[in-house]
Coordinates of C-alpha atoms in Angstrom, one line a residue:
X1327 CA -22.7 -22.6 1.4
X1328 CA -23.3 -25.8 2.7
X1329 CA -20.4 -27.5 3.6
X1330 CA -22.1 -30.8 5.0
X1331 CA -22.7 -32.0 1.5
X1332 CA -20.6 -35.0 0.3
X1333 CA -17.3 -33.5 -1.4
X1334 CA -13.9 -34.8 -3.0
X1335 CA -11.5 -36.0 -0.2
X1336 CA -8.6 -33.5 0.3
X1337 CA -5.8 -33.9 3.2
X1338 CA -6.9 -31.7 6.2
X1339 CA -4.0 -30.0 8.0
X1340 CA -2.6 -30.5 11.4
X1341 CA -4.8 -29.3 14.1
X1342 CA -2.1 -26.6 14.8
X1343 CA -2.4 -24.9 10.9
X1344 CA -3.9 -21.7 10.3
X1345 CA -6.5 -22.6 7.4
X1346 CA -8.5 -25.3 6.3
X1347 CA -8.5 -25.1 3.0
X1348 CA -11.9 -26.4 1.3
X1349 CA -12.0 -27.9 -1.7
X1350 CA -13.0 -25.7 -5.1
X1351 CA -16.3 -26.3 -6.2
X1352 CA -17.0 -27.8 -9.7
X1353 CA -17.9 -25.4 -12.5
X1354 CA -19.0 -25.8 -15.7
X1355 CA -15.6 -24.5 -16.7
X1356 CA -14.3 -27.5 -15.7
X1357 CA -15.7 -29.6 -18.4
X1358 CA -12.4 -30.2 -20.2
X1359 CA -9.2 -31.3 -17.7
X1360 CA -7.5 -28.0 -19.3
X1361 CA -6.7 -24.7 -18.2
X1362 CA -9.5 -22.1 -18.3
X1363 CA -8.8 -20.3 -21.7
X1364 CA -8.4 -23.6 -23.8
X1365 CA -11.8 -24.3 -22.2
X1366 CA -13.5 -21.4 -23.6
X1367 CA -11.6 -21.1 -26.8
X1368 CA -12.6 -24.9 -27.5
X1369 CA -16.2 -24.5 -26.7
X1370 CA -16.4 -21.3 -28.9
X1371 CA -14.6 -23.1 -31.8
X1372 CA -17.1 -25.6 -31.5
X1373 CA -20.1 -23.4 -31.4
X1374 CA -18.8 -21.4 -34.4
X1375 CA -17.9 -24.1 -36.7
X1376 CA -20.8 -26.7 -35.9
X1377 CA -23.1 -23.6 -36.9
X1378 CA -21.3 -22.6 -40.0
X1379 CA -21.6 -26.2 -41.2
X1380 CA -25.3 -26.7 -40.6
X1381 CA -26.1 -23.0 -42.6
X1382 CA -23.7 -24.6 -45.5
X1383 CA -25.8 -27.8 -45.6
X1384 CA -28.9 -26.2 -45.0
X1385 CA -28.3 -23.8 -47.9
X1386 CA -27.5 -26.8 -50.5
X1387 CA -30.5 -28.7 -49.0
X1388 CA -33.1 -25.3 -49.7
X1389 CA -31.5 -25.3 -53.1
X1390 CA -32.0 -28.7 -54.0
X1391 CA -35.3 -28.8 -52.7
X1392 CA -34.3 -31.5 -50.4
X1393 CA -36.6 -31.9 -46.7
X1394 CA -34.8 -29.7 -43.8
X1395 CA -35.4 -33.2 -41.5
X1396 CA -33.7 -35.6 -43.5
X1397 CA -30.7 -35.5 -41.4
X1398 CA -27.3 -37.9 -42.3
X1399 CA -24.6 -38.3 -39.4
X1400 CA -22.4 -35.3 -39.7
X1401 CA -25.6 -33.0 -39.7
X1402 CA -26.9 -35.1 -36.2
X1403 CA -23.1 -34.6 -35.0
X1404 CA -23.1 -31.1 -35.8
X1405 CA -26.7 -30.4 -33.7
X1406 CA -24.8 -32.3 -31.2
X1407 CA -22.1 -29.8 -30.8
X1408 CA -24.6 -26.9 -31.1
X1409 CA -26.4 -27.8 -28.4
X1410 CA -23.2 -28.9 -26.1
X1411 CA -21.2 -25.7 -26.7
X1412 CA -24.3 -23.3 -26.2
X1413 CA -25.3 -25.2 -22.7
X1414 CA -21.5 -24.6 -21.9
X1415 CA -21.4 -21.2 -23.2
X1416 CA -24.7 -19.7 -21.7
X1417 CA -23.2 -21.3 -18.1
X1418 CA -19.8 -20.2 -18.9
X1419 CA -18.0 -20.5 -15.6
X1420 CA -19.9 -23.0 -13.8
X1421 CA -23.7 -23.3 -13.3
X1422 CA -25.7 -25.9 -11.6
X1423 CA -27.0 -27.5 -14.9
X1424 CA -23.8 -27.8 -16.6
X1425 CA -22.2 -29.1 -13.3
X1426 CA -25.4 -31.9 -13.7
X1427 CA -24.3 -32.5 -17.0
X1428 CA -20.5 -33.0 -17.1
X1429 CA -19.3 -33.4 -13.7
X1430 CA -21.9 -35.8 -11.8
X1431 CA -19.8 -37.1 -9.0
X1432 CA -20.1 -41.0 -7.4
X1433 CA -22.1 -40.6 -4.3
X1434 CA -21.5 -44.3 -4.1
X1435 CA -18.2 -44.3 -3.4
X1436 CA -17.3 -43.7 0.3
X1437 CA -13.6 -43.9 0.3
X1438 CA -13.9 -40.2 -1.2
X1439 CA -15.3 -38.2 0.1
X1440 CA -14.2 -35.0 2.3
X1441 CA -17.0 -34.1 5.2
X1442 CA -15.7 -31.7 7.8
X1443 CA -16.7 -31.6 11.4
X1444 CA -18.3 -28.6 12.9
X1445 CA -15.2 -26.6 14.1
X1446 CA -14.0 -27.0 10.1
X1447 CA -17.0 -26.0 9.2
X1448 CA -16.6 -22.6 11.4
X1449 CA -12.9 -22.1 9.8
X1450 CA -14.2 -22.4 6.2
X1451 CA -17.3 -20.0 6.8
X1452 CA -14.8 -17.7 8.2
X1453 CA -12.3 -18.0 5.0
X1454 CA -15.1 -17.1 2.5
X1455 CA -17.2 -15.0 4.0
X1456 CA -15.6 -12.5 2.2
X1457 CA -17.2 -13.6 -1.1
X1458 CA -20.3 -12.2 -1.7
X1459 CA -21.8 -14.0 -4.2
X1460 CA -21.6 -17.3 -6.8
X1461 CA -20.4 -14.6 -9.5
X1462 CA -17.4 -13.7 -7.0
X1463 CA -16.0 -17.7 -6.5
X1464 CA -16.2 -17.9 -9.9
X1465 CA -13.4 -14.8 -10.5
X1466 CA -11.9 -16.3 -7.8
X1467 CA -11.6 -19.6 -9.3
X1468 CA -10.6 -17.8 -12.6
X1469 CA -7.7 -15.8 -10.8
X1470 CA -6.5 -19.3 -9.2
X1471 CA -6.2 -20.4 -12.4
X1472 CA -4.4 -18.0 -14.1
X1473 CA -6.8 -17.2 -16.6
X1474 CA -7.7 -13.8 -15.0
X1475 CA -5.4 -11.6 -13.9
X1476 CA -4.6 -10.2 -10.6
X1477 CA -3.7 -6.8 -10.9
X1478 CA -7.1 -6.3 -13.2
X1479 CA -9.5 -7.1 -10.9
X1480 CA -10.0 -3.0 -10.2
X1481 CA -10.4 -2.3 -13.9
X1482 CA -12.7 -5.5 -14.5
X1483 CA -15.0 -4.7 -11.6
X1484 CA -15.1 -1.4 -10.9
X1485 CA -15.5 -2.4 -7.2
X1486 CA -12.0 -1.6 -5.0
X1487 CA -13.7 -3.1 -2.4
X1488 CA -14.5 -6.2 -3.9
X1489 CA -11.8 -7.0 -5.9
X1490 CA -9.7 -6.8 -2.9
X1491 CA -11.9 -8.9 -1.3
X1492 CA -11.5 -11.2 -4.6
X1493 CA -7.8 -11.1 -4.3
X1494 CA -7.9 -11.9 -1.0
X1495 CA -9.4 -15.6 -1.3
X1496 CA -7.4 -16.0 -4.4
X1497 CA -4.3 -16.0 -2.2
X1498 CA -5.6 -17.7 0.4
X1499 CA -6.3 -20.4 -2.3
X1500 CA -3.6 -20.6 -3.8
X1501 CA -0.8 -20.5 -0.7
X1502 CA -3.0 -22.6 1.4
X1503 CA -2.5 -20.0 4.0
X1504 CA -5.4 -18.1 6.4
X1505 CA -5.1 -14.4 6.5
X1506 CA -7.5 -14.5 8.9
X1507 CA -6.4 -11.5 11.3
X1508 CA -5.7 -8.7 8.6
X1509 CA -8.7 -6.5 8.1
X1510 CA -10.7 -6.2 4.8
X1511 CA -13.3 -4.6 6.1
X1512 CA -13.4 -0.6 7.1
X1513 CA -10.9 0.8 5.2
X1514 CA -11.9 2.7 1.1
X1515 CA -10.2 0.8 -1.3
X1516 CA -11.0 3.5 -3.8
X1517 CA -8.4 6.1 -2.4
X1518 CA -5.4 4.0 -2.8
X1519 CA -6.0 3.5 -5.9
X1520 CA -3.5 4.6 -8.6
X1521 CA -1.7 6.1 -5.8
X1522 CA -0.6 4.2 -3.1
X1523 CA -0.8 0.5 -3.0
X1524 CA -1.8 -2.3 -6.1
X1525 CA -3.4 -5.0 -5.5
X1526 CA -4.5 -4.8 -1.9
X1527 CA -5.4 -7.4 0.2
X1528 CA -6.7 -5.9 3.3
X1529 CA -4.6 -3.1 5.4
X1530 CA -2.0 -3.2 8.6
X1531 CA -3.0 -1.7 11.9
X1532 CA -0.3 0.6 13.4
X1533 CA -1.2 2.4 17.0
X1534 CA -1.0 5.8 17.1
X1535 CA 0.1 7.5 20.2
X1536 CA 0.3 11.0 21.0
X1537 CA 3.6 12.5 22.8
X1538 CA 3.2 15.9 24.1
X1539 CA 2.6 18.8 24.0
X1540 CA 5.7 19.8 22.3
X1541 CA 5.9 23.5 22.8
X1542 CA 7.9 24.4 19.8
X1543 CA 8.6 28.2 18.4
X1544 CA 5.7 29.5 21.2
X1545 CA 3.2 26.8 20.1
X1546 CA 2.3 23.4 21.4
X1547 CA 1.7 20.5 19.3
X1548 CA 0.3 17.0 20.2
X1549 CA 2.3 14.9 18.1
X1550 CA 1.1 11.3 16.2
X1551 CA 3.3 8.7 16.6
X1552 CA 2.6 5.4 14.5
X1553 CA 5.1 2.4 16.4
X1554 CA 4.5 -0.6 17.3
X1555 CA 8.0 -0.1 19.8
X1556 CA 6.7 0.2 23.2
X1557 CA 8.6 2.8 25.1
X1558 CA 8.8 5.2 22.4
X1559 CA 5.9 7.4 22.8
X1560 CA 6.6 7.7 26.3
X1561 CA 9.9 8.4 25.9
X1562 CA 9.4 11.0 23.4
X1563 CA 6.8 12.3 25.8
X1564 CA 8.9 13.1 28.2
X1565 CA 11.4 14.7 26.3
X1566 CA 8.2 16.9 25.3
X1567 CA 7.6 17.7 28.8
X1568 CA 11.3 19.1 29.9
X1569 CA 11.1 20.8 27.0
X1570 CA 7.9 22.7 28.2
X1571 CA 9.1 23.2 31.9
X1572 CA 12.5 24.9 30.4
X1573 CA 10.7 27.0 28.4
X1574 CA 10.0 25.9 24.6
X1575 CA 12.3 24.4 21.7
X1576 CA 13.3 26.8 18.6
X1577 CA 13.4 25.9 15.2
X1578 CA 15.2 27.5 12.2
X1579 CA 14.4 26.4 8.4
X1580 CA 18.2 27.0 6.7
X1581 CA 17.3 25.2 3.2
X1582 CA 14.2 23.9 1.1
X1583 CA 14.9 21.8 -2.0
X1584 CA 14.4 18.6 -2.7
X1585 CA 16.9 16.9 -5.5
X1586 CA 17.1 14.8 -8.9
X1587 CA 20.3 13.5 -10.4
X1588 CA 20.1 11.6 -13.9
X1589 CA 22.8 10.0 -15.4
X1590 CA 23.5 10.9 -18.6
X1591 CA 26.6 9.6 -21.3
X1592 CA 29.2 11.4 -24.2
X1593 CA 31.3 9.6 -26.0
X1594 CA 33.9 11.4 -24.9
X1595 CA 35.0 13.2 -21.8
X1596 CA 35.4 16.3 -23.5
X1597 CA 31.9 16.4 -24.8
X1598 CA 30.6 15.5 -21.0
X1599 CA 32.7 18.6 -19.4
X1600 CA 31.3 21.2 -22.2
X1601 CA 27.8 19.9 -20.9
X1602 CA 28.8 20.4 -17.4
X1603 CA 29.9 23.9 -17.9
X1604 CA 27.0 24.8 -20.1
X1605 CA 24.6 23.5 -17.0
X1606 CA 26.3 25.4 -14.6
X1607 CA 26.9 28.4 -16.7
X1608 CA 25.0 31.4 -14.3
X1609 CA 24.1 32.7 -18.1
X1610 CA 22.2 29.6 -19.1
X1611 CA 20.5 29.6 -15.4
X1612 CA 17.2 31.4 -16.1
X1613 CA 16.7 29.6 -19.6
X1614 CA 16.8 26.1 -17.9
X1615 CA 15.0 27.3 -15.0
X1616 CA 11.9 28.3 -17.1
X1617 CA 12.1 25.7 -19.0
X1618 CA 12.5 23.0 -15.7
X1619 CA 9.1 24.4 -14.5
X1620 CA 6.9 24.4 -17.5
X1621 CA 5.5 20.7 -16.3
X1622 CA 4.5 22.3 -12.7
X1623 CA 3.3 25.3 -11.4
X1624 CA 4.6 24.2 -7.9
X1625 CA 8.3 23.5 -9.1
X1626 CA 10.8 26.2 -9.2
X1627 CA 14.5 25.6 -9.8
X1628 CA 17.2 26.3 -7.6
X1629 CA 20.3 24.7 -8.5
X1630 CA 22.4 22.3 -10.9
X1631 CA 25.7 21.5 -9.6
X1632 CA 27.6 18.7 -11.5
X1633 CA 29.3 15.6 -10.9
X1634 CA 31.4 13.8 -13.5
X1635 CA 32.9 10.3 -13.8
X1636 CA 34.8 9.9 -17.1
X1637 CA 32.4 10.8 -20.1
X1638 CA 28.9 10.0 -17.5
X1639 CA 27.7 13.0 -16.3
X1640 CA 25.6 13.2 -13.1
X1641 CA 23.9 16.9 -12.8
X1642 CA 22.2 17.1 -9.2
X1643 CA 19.1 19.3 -9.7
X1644 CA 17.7 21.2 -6.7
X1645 CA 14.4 22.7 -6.6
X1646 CA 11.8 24.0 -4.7
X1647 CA 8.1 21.7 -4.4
X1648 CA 5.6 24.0 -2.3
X1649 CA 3.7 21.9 0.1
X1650 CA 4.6 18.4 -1.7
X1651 CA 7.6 16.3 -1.0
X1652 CA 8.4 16.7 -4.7
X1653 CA 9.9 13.6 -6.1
X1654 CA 7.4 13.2 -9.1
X1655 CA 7.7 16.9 -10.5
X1656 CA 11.2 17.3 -9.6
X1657 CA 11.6 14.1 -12.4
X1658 CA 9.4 15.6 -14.9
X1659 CA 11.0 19.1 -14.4
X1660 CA 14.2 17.1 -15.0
X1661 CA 12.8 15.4 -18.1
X1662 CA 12.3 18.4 -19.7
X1663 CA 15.9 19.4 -19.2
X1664 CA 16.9 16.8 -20.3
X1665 CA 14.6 16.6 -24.1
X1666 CA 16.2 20.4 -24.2
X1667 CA 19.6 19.5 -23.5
X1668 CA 19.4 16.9 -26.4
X1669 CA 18.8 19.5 -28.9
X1670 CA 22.4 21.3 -27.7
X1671 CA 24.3 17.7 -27.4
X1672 CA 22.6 15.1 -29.2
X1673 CA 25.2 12.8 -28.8
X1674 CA 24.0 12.9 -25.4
X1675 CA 22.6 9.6 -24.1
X1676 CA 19.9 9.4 -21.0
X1677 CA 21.2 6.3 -19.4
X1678 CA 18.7 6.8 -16.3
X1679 CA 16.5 9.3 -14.6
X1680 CA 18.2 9.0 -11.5
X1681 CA 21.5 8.0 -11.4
X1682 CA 22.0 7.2 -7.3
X1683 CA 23.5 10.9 -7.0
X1684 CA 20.3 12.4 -5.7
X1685 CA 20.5 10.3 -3.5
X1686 CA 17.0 8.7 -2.7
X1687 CA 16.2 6.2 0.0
X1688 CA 19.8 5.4 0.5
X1689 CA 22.6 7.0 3.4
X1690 CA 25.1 9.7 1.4
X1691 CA 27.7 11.9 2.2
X1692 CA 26.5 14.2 -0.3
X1693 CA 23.0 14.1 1.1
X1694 CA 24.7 14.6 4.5
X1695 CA 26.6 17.6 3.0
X1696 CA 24.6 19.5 1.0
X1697 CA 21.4 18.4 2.1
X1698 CA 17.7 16.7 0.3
X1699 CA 14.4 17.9 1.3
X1700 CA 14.0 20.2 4.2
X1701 CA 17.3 21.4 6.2
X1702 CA 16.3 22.0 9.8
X1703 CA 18.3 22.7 13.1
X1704 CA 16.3 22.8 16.6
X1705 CA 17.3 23.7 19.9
X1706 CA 16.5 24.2 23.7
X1707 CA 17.6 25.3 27.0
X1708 CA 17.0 22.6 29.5
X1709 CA 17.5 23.8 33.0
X1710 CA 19.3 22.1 35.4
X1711 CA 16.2 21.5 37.8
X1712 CA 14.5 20.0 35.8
X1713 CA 17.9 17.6 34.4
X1714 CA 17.6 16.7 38.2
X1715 CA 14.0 15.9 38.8
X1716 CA 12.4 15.6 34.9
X1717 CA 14.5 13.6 33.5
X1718 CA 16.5 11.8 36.7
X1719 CA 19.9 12.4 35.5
X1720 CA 22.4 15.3 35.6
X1721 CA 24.3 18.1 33.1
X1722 CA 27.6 15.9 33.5
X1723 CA 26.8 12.5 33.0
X1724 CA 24.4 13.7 30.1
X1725 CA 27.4 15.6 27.9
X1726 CA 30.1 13.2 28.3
X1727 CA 27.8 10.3 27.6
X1728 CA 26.7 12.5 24.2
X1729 CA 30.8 12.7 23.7
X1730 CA 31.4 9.1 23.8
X1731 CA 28.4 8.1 22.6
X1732 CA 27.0 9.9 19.7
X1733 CA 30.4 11.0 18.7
X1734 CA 33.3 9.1 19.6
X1735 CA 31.1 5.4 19.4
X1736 CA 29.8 6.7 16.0
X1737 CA 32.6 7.6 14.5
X1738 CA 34.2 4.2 15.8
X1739 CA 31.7 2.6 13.9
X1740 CA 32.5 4.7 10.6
X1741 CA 28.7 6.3 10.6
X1742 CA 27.3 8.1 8.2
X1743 CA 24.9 11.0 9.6
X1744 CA 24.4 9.0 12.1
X1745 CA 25.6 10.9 14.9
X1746 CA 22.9 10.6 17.4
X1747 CA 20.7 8.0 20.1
X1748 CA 17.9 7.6 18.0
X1749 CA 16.4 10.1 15.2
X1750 CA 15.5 7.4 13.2
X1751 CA 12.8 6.5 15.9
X1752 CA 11.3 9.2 16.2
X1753 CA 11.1 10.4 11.9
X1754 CA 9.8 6.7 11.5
X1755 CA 7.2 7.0 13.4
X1756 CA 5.7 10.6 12.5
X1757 CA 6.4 9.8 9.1
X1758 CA 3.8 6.6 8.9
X1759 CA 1.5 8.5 11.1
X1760 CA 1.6 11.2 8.6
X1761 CA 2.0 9.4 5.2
X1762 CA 5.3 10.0 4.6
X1763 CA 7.1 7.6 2.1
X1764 CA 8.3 4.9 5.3
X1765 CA 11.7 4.3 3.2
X1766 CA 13.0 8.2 3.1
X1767 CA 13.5 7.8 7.0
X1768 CA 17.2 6.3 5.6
X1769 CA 18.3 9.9 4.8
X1770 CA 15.4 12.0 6.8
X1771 CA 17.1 10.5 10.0
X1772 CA 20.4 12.2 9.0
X1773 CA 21.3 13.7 12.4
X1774 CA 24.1 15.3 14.4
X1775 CA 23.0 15.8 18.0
X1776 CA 24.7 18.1 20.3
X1777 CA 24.7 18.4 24.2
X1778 CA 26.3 21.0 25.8
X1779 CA 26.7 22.6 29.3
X1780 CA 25.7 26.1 30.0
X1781 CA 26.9 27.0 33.4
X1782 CA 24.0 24.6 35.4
X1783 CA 22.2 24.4 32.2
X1784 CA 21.6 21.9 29.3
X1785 CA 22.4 23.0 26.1
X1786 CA 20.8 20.3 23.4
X1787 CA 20.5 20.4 19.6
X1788 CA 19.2 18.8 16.8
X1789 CA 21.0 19.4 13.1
X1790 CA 19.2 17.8 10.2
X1791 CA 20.0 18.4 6.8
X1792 CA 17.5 15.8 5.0
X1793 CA 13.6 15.8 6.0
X1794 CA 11.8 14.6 3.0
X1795 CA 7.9 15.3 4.4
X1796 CA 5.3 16.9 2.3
X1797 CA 1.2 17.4 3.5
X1798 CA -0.2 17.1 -0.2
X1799 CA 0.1 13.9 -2.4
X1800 CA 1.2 10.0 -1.7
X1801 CA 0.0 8.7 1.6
X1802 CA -1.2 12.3 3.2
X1803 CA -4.3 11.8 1.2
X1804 CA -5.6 8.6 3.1
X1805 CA -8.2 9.1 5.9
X1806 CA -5.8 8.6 9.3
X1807 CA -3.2 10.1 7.9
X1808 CA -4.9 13.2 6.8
X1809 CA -6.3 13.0 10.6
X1810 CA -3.2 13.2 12.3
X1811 CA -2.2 16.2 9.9
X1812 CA -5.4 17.9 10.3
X1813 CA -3.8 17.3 14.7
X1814 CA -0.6 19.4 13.5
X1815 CA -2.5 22.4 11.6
X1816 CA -0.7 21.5 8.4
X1817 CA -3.1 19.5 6.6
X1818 CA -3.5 20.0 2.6
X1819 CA -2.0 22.9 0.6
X1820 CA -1.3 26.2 2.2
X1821 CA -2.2 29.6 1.0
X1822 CA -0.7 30.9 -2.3
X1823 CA 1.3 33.8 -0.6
X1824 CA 3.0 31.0 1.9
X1825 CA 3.3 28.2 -0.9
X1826 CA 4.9 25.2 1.0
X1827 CA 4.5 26.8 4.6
X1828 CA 2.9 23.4 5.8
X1829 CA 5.5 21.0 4.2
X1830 CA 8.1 23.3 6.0
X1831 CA 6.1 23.1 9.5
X1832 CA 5.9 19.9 9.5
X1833 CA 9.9 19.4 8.9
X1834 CA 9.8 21.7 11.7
X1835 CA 7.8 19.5 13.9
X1836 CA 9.6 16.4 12.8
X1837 CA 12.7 17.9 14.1
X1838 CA 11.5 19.4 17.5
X1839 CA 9.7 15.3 18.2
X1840 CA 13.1 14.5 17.4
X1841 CA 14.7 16.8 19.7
X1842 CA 12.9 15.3 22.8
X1843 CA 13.3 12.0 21.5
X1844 CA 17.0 12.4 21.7
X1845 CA 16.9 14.4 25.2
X1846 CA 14.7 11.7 27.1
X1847 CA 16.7 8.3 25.8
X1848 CA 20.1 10.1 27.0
X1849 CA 18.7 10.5 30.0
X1850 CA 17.3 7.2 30.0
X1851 CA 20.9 5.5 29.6
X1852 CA 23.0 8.1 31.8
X1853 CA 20.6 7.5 34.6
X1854 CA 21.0 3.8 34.2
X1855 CA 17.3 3.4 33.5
X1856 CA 16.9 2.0 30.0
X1857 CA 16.5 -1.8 30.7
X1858 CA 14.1 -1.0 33.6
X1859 CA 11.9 0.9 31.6
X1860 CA 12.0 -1.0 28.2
X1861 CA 11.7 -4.1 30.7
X1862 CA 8.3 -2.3 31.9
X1863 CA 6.6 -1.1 28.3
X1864 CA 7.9 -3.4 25.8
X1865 CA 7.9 -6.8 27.4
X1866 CA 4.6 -8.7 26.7
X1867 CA 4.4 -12.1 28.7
X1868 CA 1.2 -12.9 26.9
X1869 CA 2.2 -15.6 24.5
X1870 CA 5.4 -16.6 27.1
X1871 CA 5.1 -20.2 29.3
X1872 CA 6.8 -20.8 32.0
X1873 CA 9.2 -22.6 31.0
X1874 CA 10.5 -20.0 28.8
X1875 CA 11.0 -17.2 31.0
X1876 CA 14.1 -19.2 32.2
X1877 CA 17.4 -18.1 32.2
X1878 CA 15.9 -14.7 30.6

């Protein structure tokens, strides 16, 4: 595109901005000052009934024996339109003839006219070089305008890549804003769709570190770590490597089943409790279960234990989801519950799906209690020596900072499973580098750490009732993600006769990062070196003056 050429003036932003915006180029669709669709609607209305009207008079002329060329005003009208709504029609959305035609600008007049310099000229190459072709700006144009939808583009084009890329300047358009900076380019499109992101616009770059190994249950693991929180590999590195000197960390799996809770109404209590009893009757048990798992071949039921709040009843299903973290067939196993339990009560209402007692994405007690997901406890014997000279602090300092810390200061602060230095680190970080859901860390980081001496030893443990991970489905699909699971030996399904075995590891794996995690900040903070070190790998003076490193 030639952006020397003489063009409407438009108001440049400061030097400082992140964009130049250049001005739209004229279409043919821009024959009428109205939106997009009157455009096109007009010109086909025009077309249609210009050439119904000239077949009508034609007909009475053939009939009448009157000369096809002896023409009155309506009839020269009527050709008029013809010809104006086909040339508009056949260069629907803007080509160079029709621009020619309708929207001949003044090259006369100088006082408007927008020519930008060179360095513009570098910006606004940069902006669409996206676009491939004149087909492209013209989508563009129609998704600025509204007369194309966004969320379509995938369906329309059949191109992921390109209707990202589409989007992309459509935004850019439309805020004004550069996303110059957030790649487009080297990423498939085509696997997110339908499954983990709408309407893209390009993708976030996360590093991915690698703390270990983490000799856990006699193997060693090099774990991913997605952060963008210097510090936190290393940390967890560290952890890793006591760990290994004192001999290995040991994990136990005490529970496996990952929860639904709808929220159904009765219109009156007793009619709720007679539900509640007939869910939790062991007689009905095998009936519901069978019919819970006729959506999934990976579902089984475990549970249903009740909760009831006047005439609303909140049944908490628990079942088992093989190698998937289970949230989509656990609802359609509930569904169809649900459709059965209708026939038994049908004065039963379905208010929701979920009714919050699940409890999904949110901090619970009963989630802290009874557990969501994977239930995993880990522990190691640190030795002393390696307290001293690993890990720079000592047994002493180490439990009574755990006492007043991670118990006494959380329970001053009223916490909710949050009795530990830092879990939520550590899950938060596997969990993107993984493709976990990000937003399950809120009850996956449910954690009660425990340090505890053992004559010149270091007891340390990690309990966590709620790790929500699966290896099959969601984000675990996508190219790095599958990579850093494919590092663990738990990518994909596992075998038939250990259904879920990888799903479980990896809870397994979560817990032991987490375990070191915990160990090396403790130490960090009884030795006195936490500043220091954060002060060393998570300070960037980069984009810092002078002037304001004072008074830091």
């Amino acid at each position: 595109m030639d952006f020397r050429r003489r063009l409407p003036s438009r108001e440049l932003p400061a030097q400082n901005d992140d964009v130049v915006t250049a001005p739209p180029p004229r279409r043919g669709s821009d024959a009428l000052p109205l939106p997009l669709y009157l455009t096109n609607f007009f010109f086909t209305f025009l077309f249609a009934a210009t050439v119904y009207f000239l077949l009508i008079r034609w007909g009475e002329k053939i009939s009448t024996s009157t000369p096809l060329h002896v023409v009155n005003l309506s009839e020269i009208l009527s050709l008029i339109g013809v010809i104006a709504s086909c040339i508009y029609l056949i260069g629907f959305l803007g080509v160079d003839f029709v621009q020619s035609v309708f929207l001949r600008s003044s090259s006369d007049d100088d006082d408007d006219v927008w020519i930008p310099n060179d360095d513009e000229i570098d910006r606004l190459v940069k902006i669409e070089s996206d676009l491939t072709s004149e087909e492209d700006e013209a989508i563009v144009k129609s998704v600025v305008d509204g007369a194309t939808s966004s969320h379509s583009l995938e369906t329309k084009l059949g191109d992921c890549k390109r209707a990202a890329a589409i989007r992309r300047e459509a935004v850019q358009r439309m805020t004004g804003k550069s996303l110059t900076g957030l790649p487009l380019d080297g990423f498939d499109y085509d696997s997110i769709l339908g499954q983990c992101c709408e309407m893209p616009v390009g993708y976030v770059q996360i590093p991915v570190g690698i703390a270990g190994p983490l000799l856990l249950d006699g193997k060693e693991y090099s774990v991913p770590m997605a952060t963008t929180e210097g510090c936190l590999v290393a940390s967890t590195n560290r952890g890793c490597k006591a760990i290994h000197l004192s001999g290995g960390a040991f994990s136990f799996l005490m529970k496996d089943a990952m929860t639904r809770a709808p929220v159904v109404k009765f219109p009156s209590v007793k009619r709720a409790a007679r539900a509640m009893f007939y869910l939790q009757d062991p007689a009905n048990f095998e009936r519901l279960s069978l019919i819970f798992s006729k959506s999934s071949r990976f579902a089984w039921l475990q549970s249903i234990t009740c909760s009831i709040s006047g005439r609303n009843l909140y049944p908490r299903f628990a079942c088992g989801t093989g190698d998937a973290m289970g949230m989509n067939m656990v609802s359609k196993g509930v569904q169809n519950v649900l459709e059965f339990m209708k026939t038994m009560f049908p004065d039963m209402v379905v208010i929701g799906i979920s009714g919050n007692c699940c409890s999904d994405k949110k901090a619970s007690a009963i989630n802290w209690i009874q557990g969501r997901g994977k239930h995993v406890v880990c522990e190691a014997l640190i030795k002393g020596g390696i307290v001293r000279n690993v890990l720079k602090t000592t047994v002493e300092d180490l439990v009574e900072l755990h006492v007043l810390k991670n118990l006494t200061g959380s329970a001053m602060a009223g916490s909710l499973g949050g009795f530990n230095a830092h879990a939520s680190n550590i899950v938060s970080a596997v969990f993107i580098a993984t493709g976990q859901d990000p937003a399950q860390n809120v009850e996956s980081s449910h954690c009660i750490t425990q340090f505890e001496a053992e004559g010149d030893d270091l007891h340390i443990s990690v309990s966590m009732p709620c790790i929500e991970v699966g290896t099959v489905g969601g984000g675990t699909q996508l190219a790095s993600q599958s990579a850093c699971l494919n590092l663990l030996g738990v990518k994909g399904s596992s075998d038939k006769e250990k259904a879920g075995s990888n799903a479980r590891q990896l809870a397994r794996i979560v817990a032991g990062s987490v375990l070191a995690g915990e160990l090396s900040l403790m130490s960090a903070i009884a030795s006195g070196q936490l500043v220091k070190s954060h002060m060393k790998y998570n300070r960037s003076s980069r984009d810092i003056g002078p002037s304001s490193q004072v008074n830091r």
